[in-house]
mmCIF file with all atom_site columns, C-alpha atoms in Angstrom:
data_model
loop_
_atom_site.group_PDB
_atom_site.id
_atom_site.type_symbol
_atom_site.label_atom_id
_atom_site.label_alt_id
_atom_site.label_comp_id
_atom_site.label_asym_id
_atom_site.label_entity_id
_atom_site.label_seq_id
_atom_site.pdbx_PDB_ins_code
_atom_site.Cartn_x
_atom_site.Cartn_y
_atom_site.Cartn_z
_atom_site.occupancy
_atom_site.B_iso_or_equiv
_atom_site.pdbx_formal_charge
_atom_site.auth_seq_id
_atom_site.auth_comp_id
_atom_site.auth_asym_id
_atom_site.auth_atom_id
_atom_site.pdbx_PDB_model_num
ATOM 1   C CA . MET A 1 1   ? -109.892 44.757 -58.646 1.00 0.00 ? 30  MET A CA 1
ATOM 2   C CA . SER A 1 2   ? -109.618 42.013 -56.021 1.00 0.00 ? 31  SER A CA 1
ATOM 3   C CA . ARG A 1 3   ? -112.148 40.380 -57.941 1.00 0.00 ? 32  ARG A CA 1
ATOM 4   C CA . ILE A 1 4   ? -110.153 40.697 -61.863 1.00 0.00 ? 33  ILE A CA 1
ATOM 5   C CA . LEU A 1 5   ? -107.713 38.974 -59.691 1.00 0.00 ? 34  LEU A CA 1
ATOM 6   C CA . LEU A 1 6   ? -108.968 36.239 -58.627 1.00 0.00 ? 35  LEU A CA 1
ATOM 7   C CA . ILE A 1 7   ? -110.610 35.335 -61.783 1.00 0.00 ? 36  ILE A CA 1
ATOM 8   C CA . PHE A 1 8   ? -106.725 35.711 -63.404 1.00 0.00 ? 37  PHE A CA 1
ATOM 9   C CA . ALA A 1 9   ? -105.216 33.506 -60.551 1.00 0.00 ? 38  ALA A CA 1
ATOM 10  C CA . LEU A 1 10  ? -108.156 31.238 -60.911 1.00 0.00 ? 39  LEU A CA 1
ATOM 11  C CA . CYS A 1 11  ? -107.810 30.871 -65.258 1.00 0.00 ? 40  CYS A CA 1
ATOM 12  C CA . SER A 1 12  ? -104.021 30.846 -64.590 1.00 0.00 ? 41  SER A CA 1
ATOM 13  C CA . THR A 1 13  ? -104.393 27.913 -61.957 1.00 0.00 ? 42  THR A CA 1
ATOM 14  C CA . LEU A 1 14  ? -106.490 25.920 -64.048 1.00 0.00 ? 43  LEU A CA 1
ATOM 15  C CA . VAL A 1 15  ? -104.158 26.685 -67.601 1.00 0.00 ? 44  VAL A CA 1
ATOM 16  C CA . ALA A 1 16  ? -101.282 25.487 -65.639 1.00 0.00 ? 45  ALA A CA 1
ATOM 17  C CA . ALA A 1 17  ? -103.115 22.633 -64.730 1.00 0.00 ? 46  ALA A CA 1
ATOM 18  C CA . ALA A 1 18  ? -104.237 21.769 -68.113 1.00 0.00 ? 47  ALA A CA 1
ATOM 19  C CA . CYS A 1 19  ? -100.632 22.050 -69.178 1.00 0.00 ? 48  CYS A CA 1
ATOM 20  C CA . THR A 1 20  ? -98.957  19.698 -66.145 1.00 0.00 ? 49  THR A CA 1
ATOM 21  C CA . THR A 1 21  ? -101.882 16.873 -66.557 1.00 0.00 ? 50  THR A CA 1
ATOM 22  C CA . SER A 1 22  ? -104.097 15.248 -68.853 1.00 0.00 ? 51  SER A CA 1
ATOM 23  C CA . THR A 1 23  ? -107.447 14.843 -68.394 1.00 0.00 ? 52  THR A CA 1
ATOM 24  C CA . PRO A 1 24  ? -108.130 11.175 -68.070 1.00 0.00 ? 53  PRO A CA 1
ATOM 25  C CA . ILE A 1 25  ? -111.097 10.179 -69.957 1.00 0.00 ? 54  ILE A CA 1
ATOM 26  C CA . ASP A 1 26  ? -112.574 6.469  -69.702 1.00 0.00 ? 55  ASP A CA 1
ATOM 27  C CA . THR A 1 27  ? -113.539 5.851  -73.268 1.00 0.00 ? 56  THR A CA 1
ATOM 28  C CA . ALA A 1 28  ? -114.877 2.469  -72.270 1.00 0.00 ? 57  ALA A CA 1
ATOM 29  C CA . ASN A 1 29  ? -117.054 4.140  -69.983 1.00 0.00 ? 58  ASN A CA 1
ATOM 30  C CA . SER A 1 30  ? -119.010 6.843  -71.458 1.00 0.00 ? 59  SER A CA 1
ATOM 31  C CA . GLY A 1 31  ? -116.158 9.327  -71.490 1.00 0.00 ? 60  GLY A CA 1
ATOM 32  C CA . VAL A 1 32  ? -116.515 9.495  -67.505 1.00 0.00 ? 61  VAL A CA 1
ATOM 33  C CA . TYR A 1 33  ? -113.336 11.416 -65.960 1.00 0.00 ? 62  TYR A CA 1
ATOM 34  C CA . ARG A 1 34  ? -111.111 8.786  -63.795 1.00 0.00 ? 63  ARG A CA 1
ATOM 35  C CA . ILE A 1 35  ? -108.658 9.318  -61.146 1.00 0.00 ? 64  ILE A CA 1
ATOM 36  C CA . ARG A 1 36  ? -105.373 8.927  -62.448 1.00 0.00 ? 65  ARG A CA 1
ATOM 37  C CA . ASN A 1 37  ? -101.744 9.910  -60.670 1.00 0.00 ? 66  ASN A CA 1
ATOM 38  C CA . ALA A 1 38  ? -103.811 9.573  -57.501 1.00 0.00 ? 67  ALA A CA 1
ATOM 39  C CA . ASP A 1 39  ? -100.832 10.348 -55.701 1.00 0.00 ? 68  ASP A CA 1
ATOM 40  C CA . LYS A 1 40  ? -100.631 14.372 -57.106 1.00 0.00 ? 69  LYS A CA 1
ATOM 41  C CA . VAL A 1 41  ? -104.554 15.399 -56.790 1.00 0.00 ? 70  VAL A CA 1
ATOM 42  C CA . GLN A 1 42  ? -104.254 16.934 -53.160 1.00 0.00 ? 71  GLN A CA 1
ATOM 43  C CA . PHE A 1 43  ? -100.864 18.639 -54.355 1.00 0.00 ? 72  PHE A CA 1
ATOM 44  C CA . ARG A 1 44  ? -102.698 20.163 -57.591 1.00 0.00 ? 73  ARG A CA 1
ATOM 45  C CA . MET A 1 45  ? -105.866 21.189 -55.205 1.00 0.00 ? 74  MET A CA 1
ATOM 46  C CA . LEU A 1 46  ? -103.361 22.303 -52.658 1.00 0.00 ? 75  LEU A CA 1
ATOM 47  C CA . ASP A 1 47  ? -101.876 24.385 -55.349 1.00 0.00 ? 76  ASP A CA 1
ATOM 48  C CA . SER A 1 48  ? -105.102 26.051 -57.053 1.00 0.00 ? 77  SER A CA 1
ATOM 49  C CA . VAL A 1 49  ? -106.166 26.832 -53.505 1.00 0.00 ? 78  VAL A CA 1
ATOM 50  C CA . ASN A 1 50  ? -103.006 28.604 -52.405 1.00 0.00 ? 79  ASN A CA 1
ATOM 51  C CA . ALA A 1 51  ? -102.856 30.390 -55.898 1.00 0.00 ? 80  ALA A CA 1
ATOM 52  C CA . LEU A 1 52  ? -106.519 31.740 -55.072 1.00 0.00 ? 81  LEU A CA 1
ATOM 53  C CA . ARG A 1 53  ? -105.701 32.297 -51.956 1.00 0.00 ? 82  ARG A CA 1
ATOM 54  C CA . GLU A 1 54  ? -102.542 34.546 -52.694 1.00 0.00 ? 83  GLU A CA 1
ATOM 55  C CA . ALA A 1 55  ? -105.410 36.622 -55.243 1.00 0.00 ? 84  ALA A CA 1
ATOM 56  C CA . ALA A 1 56  ? -107.593 37.050 -52.544 1.00 0.00 ? 85  ALA A CA 1
ATOM 57  C CA . GLY A 1 57  ? -104.870 38.259 -49.794 1.00 0.00 ? 86  GLY A CA 1
ATOM 58  C CA . ARG A 1 58  ? -105.001 35.608 -47.836 1.00 0.00 ? 87  ARG A CA 1
ATOM 59  C CA . ALA A 1 59  ? -102.662 33.043 -46.483 1.00 0.00 ? 88  ALA A CA 1
ATOM 60  C CA . PRO A 1 60  ? -101.587 29.851 -47.832 1.00 0.00 ? 89  PRO A CA 1
ATOM 61  C CA . VAL A 1 61  ? -102.908 26.952 -46.305 1.00 0.00 ? 90  VAL A CA 1
ATOM 62  C CA . GLN A 1 62  ? -100.905 23.142 -46.227 1.00 0.00 ? 91  GLN A CA 1
ATOM 63  C CA . LEU A 1 63  ? -102.043 19.932 -46.161 1.00 0.00 ? 92  LEU A CA 1
ATOM 64  C CA . ASN A 1 64  ? -102.738 18.081 -43.031 1.00 0.00 ? 93  ASN A CA 1
ATOM 65  C CA . ALA A 1 65  ? -103.115 14.831 -42.183 1.00 0.00 ? 94  ALA A CA 1
ATOM 66  C CA . GLU A 1 66  ? -105.908 14.527 -39.537 1.00 0.00 ? 95  GLU A CA 1
ATOM 67  C CA . LEU A 1 67  ? -107.737 16.298 -42.310 1.00 0.00 ? 96  LEU A CA 1
ATOM 68  C CA . ASN A 1 68  ? -107.384 14.205 -45.179 1.00 0.00 ? 97  ASN A CA 1
ATOM 69  C CA . ALA A 1 69  ? -108.247 11.142 -43.262 1.00 0.00 ? 98  ALA A CA 1
ATOM 70  C CA . ALA A 1 70  ? -111.375 13.091 -41.647 1.00 0.00 ? 99  ALA A CA 1
ATOM 71  C CA . ALA A 1 71  ? -112.079 14.050 -45.874 1.00 0.00 ? 100 ALA A CA 1
ATOM 72  C CA . ALA A 1 72  ? -111.407 10.913 -47.014 1.00 0.00 ? 101 ALA A CA 1
ATOM 73  C CA . THR A 1 73  ? -114.023 9.079  -44.558 1.00 0.00 ? 102 THR A CA 1
ATOM 74  C CA . HIS A 1 74  ? -117.009 11.466 -45.371 1.00 0.00 ? 103 HIS A CA 1
ATOM 75  C CA . SER A 1 75  ? -115.916 11.446 -49.291 1.00 0.00 ? 104 SER A CA 1
ATOM 76  C CA . ARG A 1 76  ? -116.441 6.939  -48.722 1.00 0.00 ? 105 ARG A CA 1
ATOM 77  C CA . ASP A 1 77  ? -119.495 7.998  -46.527 1.00 0.00 ? 106 ASP A CA 1
ATOM 78  C CA . MET A 1 78  ? -121.302 10.285 -48.856 1.00 0.00 ? 107 MET A CA 1
ATOM 79  C CA . SER A 1 79  ? -120.894 7.597  -51.673 1.00 0.00 ? 108 SER A CA 1
ATOM 80  C CA . VAL A 1 80  ? -122.696 5.017  -49.235 1.00 0.00 ? 109 VAL A CA 1
ATOM 81  C CA . GLN A 1 81  ? -125.562 6.931  -48.622 1.00 0.00 ? 110 GLN A CA 1
ATOM 82  C CA . ASN A 1 82  ? -125.931 8.279  -51.774 1.00 0.00 ? 111 ASN A CA 1
ATOM 83  C CA . ARG A 1 83  ? -126.300 11.733 -51.387 1.00 0.00 ? 112 ARG A CA 1
ATOM 84  C CA . PRO A 1 84  ? -123.842 14.559 -50.929 1.00 0.00 ? 113 PRO A CA 1
ATOM 85  C CA . TRP A 1 85  ? -124.885 16.250 -47.106 1.00 0.00 ? 114 TRP A CA 1
ATOM 86  C CA . HIS A 1 86  ? -122.447 17.150 -44.496 1.00 0.00 ? 115 HIS A CA 1
ATOM 87  C CA . PHE A 1 87  ? -123.571 14.800 -42.179 1.00 0.00 ? 116 PHE A CA 1
ATOM 88  C CA . GLY A 1 88  ? -122.122 10.894 -41.606 1.00 0.00 ? 117 GLY A CA 1
ATOM 89  C CA . SER A 1 89  ? -124.245 7.944  -41.451 1.00 0.00 ? 118 SER A CA 1
ATOM 90  C CA . ASP A 1 90  ? -123.670 7.580  -38.092 1.00 0.00 ? 119 ASP A CA 1
ATOM 91  C CA . GLY A 1 91  ? -124.952 11.323 -37.251 1.00 0.00 ? 120 GLY A CA 1
ATOM 92  C CA . SER A 1 92  ? -121.301 13.038 -37.387 1.00 0.00 ? 121 SER A CA 1
ATOM 93  C CA . SER A 1 93  ? -120.831 15.825 -38.100 1.00 0.00 ? 122 SER A CA 1
ATOM 94  C CA . PRO A 1 94  ? -117.607 17.657 -39.268 1.00 0.00 ? 123 PRO A CA 1
ATOM 95  C CA . LEU A 1 95  ? -116.885 18.479 -36.173 1.00 0.00 ? 124 LEU A CA 1
ATOM 96  C CA . ASP A 1 96  ? -117.018 14.932 -34.976 1.00 0.00 ? 125 ASP A CA 1
ATOM 97  C CA . ARG A 1 97  ? -114.825 13.280 -38.222 1.00 0.00 ? 126 ARG A CA 1
ATOM 98  C CA . ILE A 1 98  ? -111.974 16.010 -37.240 1.00 0.00 ? 127 ILE A CA 1
ATOM 99  C CA . ALA A 1 99  ? -112.534 15.138 -33.492 1.00 0.00 ? 128 ALA A CA 1
ATOM 100 C CA . ARG A 1 100 ? -112.182 11.871 -34.442 1.00 0.00 ? 129 ARG A CA 1
ATOM 101 C CA . THR A 1 101 ? -108.893 11.801 -36.292 1.00 0.00 ? 130 THR A CA 1
ATOM 102 C CA . GLY A 1 102 ? -107.212 13.730 -34.052 1.00 0.00 ? 131 GLY A CA 1
ATOM 103 C CA . TYR A 1 103 ? -106.932 17.074 -35.033 1.00 0.00 ? 132 TYR A CA 1
ATOM 104 C CA . THR A 1 104 ? -106.730 19.746 -32.436 1.00 0.00 ? 133 THR A CA 1
ATOM 105 C CA . GLY A 1 105 ? -107.191 23.063 -34.175 1.00 0.00 ? 134 GLY A CA 1
ATOM 106 C CA . ASP A 1 106 ? -110.521 24.626 -35.268 1.00 0.00 ? 135 ASP A CA 1
ATOM 107 C CA . LEU A 1 107 ? -113.278 23.762 -37.906 1.00 0.00 ? 136 LEU A CA 1
ATOM 108 C CA . VAL A 1 108 ? -113.177 26.455 -40.494 1.00 0.00 ? 137 VAL A CA 1
ATOM 109 C CA . GLY A 1 109 ? -115.476 24.751 -42.959 1.00 0.00 ? 138 GLY A CA 1
ATOM 110 C CA . GLU A 1 110 ? -115.980 21.925 -45.321 1.00 0.00 ? 139 GLU A CA 1
ATOM 111 C CA . ALA A 1 111 ? -116.719 22.341 -48.841 1.00 0.00 ? 140 ALA A CA 1
ATOM 112 C CA . ILE A 1 112 ? -118.670 18.613 -50.655 1.00 0.00 ? 141 ILE A CA 1
ATOM 113 C CA . SER A 1 113 ? -119.677 18.081 -53.757 1.00 0.00 ? 142 SER A CA 1
ATOM 114 C CA . GLU A 1 114 ? -121.070 14.792 -56.139 1.00 0.00 ? 143 GLU A CA 1
ATOM 115 C CA . THR A 1 115 ? -119.804 14.920 -59.426 1.00 0.00 ? 144 THR A CA 1
ATOM 116 C CA . TYR A 1 116 ? -118.582 13.391 -62.698 1.00 0.00 ? 145 TYR A CA 1
ATOM 117 C CA . GLU A 1 117 ? -116.080 16.469 -62.886 1.00 0.00 ? 146 GLU A CA 1
ATOM 118 C CA . SER A 1 118 ? -112.219 16.891 -62.149 1.00 0.00 ? 147 SER A CA 1
ATOM 119 C CA . GLU A 1 119 ? -110.836 18.449 -59.101 1.00 0.00 ? 148 GLU A CA 1
ATOM 120 C CA . VAL A 1 120 ? -110.222 21.627 -60.702 1.00 0.00 ? 149 VAL A CA 1
ATOM 121 C CA . GLN A 1 121 ? -113.760 21.900 -62.263 1.00 0.00 ? 150 GLN A CA 1
ATOM 122 C CA . THR A 1 122 ? -114.933 20.948 -58.808 1.00 0.00 ? 151 THR A CA 1
ATOM 123 C CA . LEU A 1 123 ? -113.057 23.762 -56.885 1.00 0.00 ? 152 LEU A CA 1
ATOM 124 C CA . THR A 1 124 ? -114.098 25.804 -60.371 1.00 0.00 ? 153 THR A CA 1
ATOM 125 C CA . ALA A 1 125 ? -117.869 25.293 -58.757 1.00 0.00 ? 154 ALA A CA 1
ATOM 126 C CA . TRP A 1 126 ? -117.076 25.971 -55.427 1.00 0.00 ? 155 TRP A CA 1
ATOM 127 C CA . MET A 1 127 ? -115.535 29.406 -56.037 1.00 0.00 ? 156 MET A CA 1
ATOM 128 C CA . GLU A 1 128 ? -118.893 30.422 -58.135 1.00 0.00 ? 157 GLU A CA 1
ATOM 129 C CA . ASP A 1 129 ? -120.411 29.504 -54.871 1.00 0.00 ? 158 ASP A CA 1
ATOM 130 C CA . PRO A 1 130 ? -120.570 31.922 -51.542 1.00 0.00 ? 159 PRO A CA 1
ATOM 131 C CA . ALA A 1 131 ? -120.821 29.534 -49.354 1.00 0.00 ? 160 ALA A CA 1
ATOM 132 C CA . THR A 1 132 ? -118.270 27.218 -50.442 1.00 0.00 ? 161 THR A CA 1
ATOM 133 C CA . ARG A 1 133 ? -115.990 29.917 -51.902 1.00 0.00 ? 162 ARG A CA 1
ATOM 134 C CA . SER A 1 134 ? -116.168 31.356 -48.169 1.00 0.00 ? 163 SER A CA 1
ATOM 135 C CA . VAL A 1 135 ? -114.630 28.453 -46.782 1.00 0.00 ? 164 VAL A CA 1
ATOM 136 C CA . VAL A 1 136 ? -111.653 28.041 -49.289 1.00 0.00 ? 165 VAL A CA 1
ATOM 137 C CA . LEU A 1 137 ? -110.860 31.751 -49.140 1.00 0.00 ? 166 LEU A CA 1
ATOM 138 C CA . ASP A 1 138 ? -111.617 32.268 -44.811 1.00 0.00 ? 167 ASP A CA 1
ATOM 139 C CA . PRO A 1 139 ? -108.494 34.001 -43.635 1.00 0.00 ? 168 PRO A CA 1
ATOM 140 C CA . ASN A 1 140 ? -109.077 31.954 -40.474 1.00 0.00 ? 169 ASN A CA 1
ATOM 141 C CA . ALA A 1 141 ? -107.596 28.838 -42.693 1.00 0.00 ? 170 ALA A CA 1
ATOM 142 C CA . ALA A 1 142 ? -103.784 27.368 -42.318 1.00 0.00 ? 171 ALA A CA 1
ATOM 143 C CA . ASN A 1 143 ? -104.722 23.976 -42.716 1.00 0.00 ? 172 ASN A CA 1
ATOM 144 C CA . MET A 1 144 ? -106.638 21.931 -45.623 1.00 0.00 ? 173 MET A CA 1
ATOM 145 C CA . GLY A 1 145 ? -107.723 18.083 -45.690 1.00 0.00 ? 174 GLY A CA 1
ATOM 146 C CA . PHE A 1 146 ? -108.773 17.120 -49.093 1.00 0.00 ? 175 PHE A CA 1
ATOM 147 C CA . PHE A 1 147 ? -109.770 13.697 -50.930 1.00 0.00 ? 176 PHE A CA 1
ATOM 148 C CA . TRP A 1 148 ? -111.870 11.956 -53.064 1.00 0.00 ? 177 TRP A CA 1
ATOM 149 C CA . PHE A 1 149 ? -113.757 8.686  -53.156 1.00 0.00 ? 178 PHE A CA 1
ATOM 150 C CA . GLN A 1 150 ? -114.720 7.352  -56.674 1.00 0.00 ? 179 GLN A CA 1
ATOM 151 C CA . GLU A 1 151 ? -117.559 4.960  -57.390 1.00 0.00 ? 180 GLU A CA 1
ATOM 152 C CA . PRO A 1 152 ? -117.160 2.169  -60.405 1.00 0.00 ? 181 PRO A CA 1
ATOM 153 C CA . ASN A 1 153 ? -119.453 3.931  -62.387 1.00 0.00 ? 182 ASN A CA 1
ATOM 154 C CA . GLY A 1 154 ? -117.299 6.730  -62.453 1.00 0.00 ? 183 GLY A CA 1
ATOM 155 C CA . LYS A 1 155 ? -118.891 9.492  -60.259 1.00 0.00 ? 184 LYS A CA 1
ATOM 156 C CA . LEU A 1 156 ? -117.156 11.180 -57.609 1.00 0.00 ? 185 LEU A CA 1
ATOM 157 C CA . TRP A 1 157 ? -117.168 12.447 -54.123 1.00 0.00 ? 186 TRP A CA 1
ATOM 158 C CA . TRP A 1 158 ? -114.964 15.312 -53.132 1.00 0.00 ? 187 TRP A CA 1
ATOM 159 C CA . THR A 1 159 ? -114.720 17.185 -49.711 1.00 0.00 ? 188 THR A CA 1
ATOM 160 C CA . LEU A 1 160 ? -112.569 19.647 -48.654 1.00 0.00 ? 189 LEU A CA 1
ATOM 161 C CA . VAL A 1 161 ? -111.977 20.686 -45.047 1.00 0.00 ? 190 VAL A CA 1
ATOM 162 C CA . MET A 1 162 ? -110.369 23.546 -43.979 1.00 0.00 ? 191 MET A CA 1
ATOM 163 C CA . GLY A 1 163 ? -108.839 23.996 -40.094 1.00 0.00 ? 192 GLY A CA 1
ATOM 164 C CA . SER A 1 164 ? -107.139 26.879 -38.368 1.00 0.00 ? 193 SER A CA 1
#
């Protein structure tokens, strides 16, 4: 039953996102998704994550500036390395990155992605994978950091960091 509610919540979130924002497609660049309204992307992701958490009986999370900074740094660094993985080019771990920003809570987990898809499509893929799904729905999470880096060719590097 809870799985059905979770699927319903995700579908509702996706429908709501489709109604409130249009998918920006850059027709001059082979139909690649382009970030528009960048100031709203984090809030769309926060709303989507919290809808999924609510459907799973979890408390909502809030955006955290320090975790956003850690996510932004890692998204750009993954692009520089040209590979999606949890370690920075300087050998840093997610724990190191949140400590550098001054975050005083504990790391709950990190989800990353290399894609040409929107944030909602990326969240959908994360929810289909048990490891990243557990990060999004972790009951200990209270704070969320989320950011991306988009290369000129359209490739997106997404990072979501959850903290307690």
